[in-house]
GROMACS .gro file of C-alpha atoms in nm:
model
  149
    1MET     CA    1   0.000   0.000   0.000
    2ALA     CA    2   0.280   0.246   0.082
    3ASP     CA    3   0.438   0.201  -0.262
    4ASP     CA    4   0.097   0.248  -0.427
    5TYR     CA    5   0.048   0.567  -0.226
    6GLU     CA    6   0.385   0.696  -0.348
    7ARG     CA    7   0.307   0.612  -0.712
    8LEU     CA    8  -0.028   0.789  -0.685
    9HIS     CA    9   0.143   1.108  -0.562
   10GLU     CA   10   0.403   1.083  -0.837
   11LEU     CA   11   0.126   1.049  -1.094
   12LEU     CA   12  -0.115   1.313  -0.960
   13GLY     CA   13   0.129   1.553  -0.799
   14ASP     CA   14   0.103   1.698  -0.451
   15PRO     CA   15  -0.101   2.020  -0.439
   16VAL     CA   16  -0.088   2.022  -0.058
   17GLY     CA   17   0.290   2.000  -0.070
   18ASP     CA   18   0.300   2.283  -0.323
   19TRP     CA   19   0.081   2.499  -0.097
   20LEU     CA   20   0.223   2.410   0.245
   21PRO     CA   21   0.543   2.623   0.234
   22ASN     CA   22   0.323   2.931   0.181
   23VAL     CA   23   0.152   2.890   0.520
   24LEU     CA   24   0.448   2.773   0.727
   25PRO     CA   25   0.618   3.013   0.964
   26ARG     CA   26   0.972   3.108   0.863
   27SER     CA   27   1.109   2.902   1.150
   28GLY     CA   28   1.003   2.728   1.467
   29ARG     CA   29   1.111   2.484   1.731
   30ARG     CA   30   0.881   2.179   1.701
   31ALA     CA   31   0.630   2.062   1.442
   32LEU     CA   32   0.404   1.758   1.434
   33ASP     CA   33   0.284   1.581   1.119
   34LEU     CA   34  -0.019   1.367   1.206
   35GLY     CA   35  -0.077   1.086   0.958
   36CYS     CA   36   0.254   1.155   0.786
   37GLY     CA   37   0.223   0.866   0.542
   38THR     CA   38   0.548   0.836   0.348
   39GLY     CA   39   0.692   1.159   0.490
   40ARG     CA   40   0.630   1.380   0.189
   41HIS     CA   41   0.512   1.676   0.400
   42ALA     CA   42   0.740   1.604   0.698
   43VAL     CA   43   1.043   1.697   0.486
   44LEU     CA   44   0.883   2.034   0.407
   45LEU     CA   45   0.826   2.094   0.778
   46ALA     CA   46   1.187   1.993   0.847
   47GLU     CA   47   1.310   2.280   0.629
   48ARG     CA   48   1.159   2.529   0.874
   49PHE     CA   49   1.149   2.358   1.214
   50GLU     CA   50   1.429   2.240   1.442
   51GLN     CA   51   1.247   1.914   1.517
   52VAL     CA   52   0.962   1.736   1.337
   53ASP     CA   53   0.773   1.445   1.489
   54ALA     CA   54   0.598   1.254   1.211
   55ILE     CA   55   0.350   0.984   1.309
   56ASP     CA   56   0.135   0.739   1.120
   57PRO     CA   57  -0.048   0.423   1.232
   58SER     CA   58   0.076   0.230   0.928
   59GLY     CA   59   0.403   0.042   0.974
   60PRO     CA   60   0.470   0.016   0.598
   61MET     CA   61   0.418   0.392   0.553
   62ILE     CA   62   0.660   0.470   0.837
   63ALA     CA   63   0.915   0.222   0.697
   64LEU     CA   64   0.898   0.387   0.355
   65ALA     CA   65   0.927   0.735   0.510
   66ARG     CA   66   1.235   0.631   0.706
   67SER     CA   67   1.401   0.478   0.400
   68ARG     CA   68   1.324   0.752   0.147
   69ARG     CA   69   1.283   1.069   0.351
   70ALA     CA   70   1.513   1.041   0.650
   71ARG     CA   71   1.639   1.372   0.784
   72PRO     CA   72   1.839   1.439   1.102
   73ASN     CA   73   1.560   1.654   1.244
   74ILE     CA   74   1.268   1.420   1.166
   75THR     CA   75   1.158   1.142   1.399
   76TYR     CA   76   0.920   0.897   1.230
   77ARG     CA   77   0.708   0.688   1.466
   78GLN     CA   78   0.428   0.438   1.419
   79ALA     CA   79   0.142   0.565   1.636
   80GLY     CA   80  -0.214   0.689   1.626
   81ILE     CA   81  -0.312   1.049   1.689
   82LEU     CA   82  -0.443   0.980   2.039
   83GLU     CA   83  -0.109   0.820   2.134
   84VAL     CA   84   0.092   1.138   2.075
   85GLU     CA   85   0.218   1.293   2.397
   86GLY     CA   86   0.358   1.637   2.458
   87ALA     CA   87   0.093   1.874   2.589
   88GLY     CA   88   0.155   2.226   2.465
   89CYS     CA   89   0.489   2.153   2.302
   90TYR     CA   90   0.422   2.190   1.927
   91ASP     CA   91   0.450   2.524   1.750
   92PHE     CA   92   0.286   2.378   1.439
   93VAL     CA   93   0.054   2.079   1.403
   94PHE     CA   94  -0.028   1.958   1.054
   95SER     CA   95  -0.245   1.683   0.911
   96ALA     CA   96  -0.352   1.611   0.554
   97ALA     CA   97  -0.605   1.348   0.446
   98THR     CA   98  -0.600   1.168   0.779
   99LEU     CA   99  -0.892   1.277   0.994
  100HIS     CA  100  -1.160   1.111   0.781
  101HIS     CA  101  -1.009   0.773   0.878
  102LEU     CA  102  -1.070   0.827   1.250
  103PRO     CA  103  -1.366   0.670   1.429
  104ASP     CA  104  -1.400   0.960   1.677
  105LEU     CA  105  -1.313   1.292   1.515
  106SER     CA  106  -1.421   1.494   1.820
  107ALA     CA  107  -1.182   1.306   2.049
  108ALA     CA  108  -0.900   1.354   1.798
  109LEU     CA  109  -0.962   1.729   1.771
  110ARG     CA  110  -0.974   1.766   2.149
  111HIS     CA  111  -0.642   1.582   2.176
  112ILE     CA  112  -0.480   1.783   1.897
  113ARG     CA  113  -0.576   2.099   2.082
  114THR     CA  114  -0.378   1.985   2.388
  115LEU     CA  115  -0.062   1.939   2.180
  116VAL     CA  116  -0.040   2.296   2.050
  117ALA     CA  117   0.190   2.543   2.224
  118PRO     CA  118   0.050   2.885   2.318
  119GLY     CA  119   0.051   3.092   1.999
  120GLY     CA  120   0.101   2.779   1.788
  121ARG     CA  121  -0.080   2.697   1.464
  122VAL     CA  122  -0.285   2.401   1.351
  123VAL     CA  123  -0.347   2.322   0.983
  124LEU     CA  124  -0.582   2.032   0.914
  125ILE     CA  125  -0.667   1.941   0.555
  126ASP     CA  126  -0.914   1.667   0.477
  127VAL     CA  127  -1.187   1.537   0.253
  128VAL     CA  128  -1.528   1.698   0.296
  129SER     CA  129  -1.834   1.546   0.134
  130PRO     CA  130  -2.205   1.621   0.162
  131ARG     CA  131  -2.272   1.255   0.076
  132PRO     CA  132  -2.223   0.949   0.294
  133ALA     CA  133  -1.867   0.830   0.346
  134ASN     CA  134  -1.692   0.745   0.023
  135PRO     CA  135  -1.378   0.535   0.073
  136HIS     CA  136  -1.211   0.673  -0.239
  137GLY     CA  137  -1.293   1.040  -0.191
  138LEU     CA  138  -1.461   1.047  -0.531
  139GLY     CA  139  -1.715   1.321  -0.583
  140CYS     CA  140  -1.595   1.506  -0.274
  141SER     CA  141  -1.556   1.881  -0.269
  142LEU     CA  142  -1.271   2.082  -0.127
  143ARG     CA  143  -1.337   2.395   0.069
  144ARG     CA  144  -1.172   2.606   0.330
  145LYS     CA  145  -1.347   2.595   0.663
  146PRO     CA  146  -1.181   2.758   0.963
  147VAL     CA  147  -1.279   2.582   1.283
  148ALA     CA  148  -1.227   2.701   1.638
  149PHE     CA  149  -1.164   2.425   1.885
   0.00000   0.00000   0.00000
């Protein structure tokens, strides 16, 4: 699955990766990539932050990230969002195309909130659909929706 995920990004491109540098602070101490997959976005965070913690529940995704996108300031770890510790220690928390996989979105958002340092930023990007859950994201619309939590 991890190799298929990589091939899909190579074929379709990475619009989130193209956009992400535009919203990142110039520098920071710690960033967190939730659902990092193969580490594509973690390397972008590593260009601006002293330390990046990149987590994903998939062992094969983490293995591929470690082999292809290792950086001295990135720590890849197999874990779920609710397993991340470090209350108030992240200057930037990022997640792309991960939250729709979670069984309890409210619990995840509450936990994410605890991880953010005072004055820190959270950027969550995910699939939004007015229709019932679609496992392939087909027919879904993208829109910007600021959420206070």
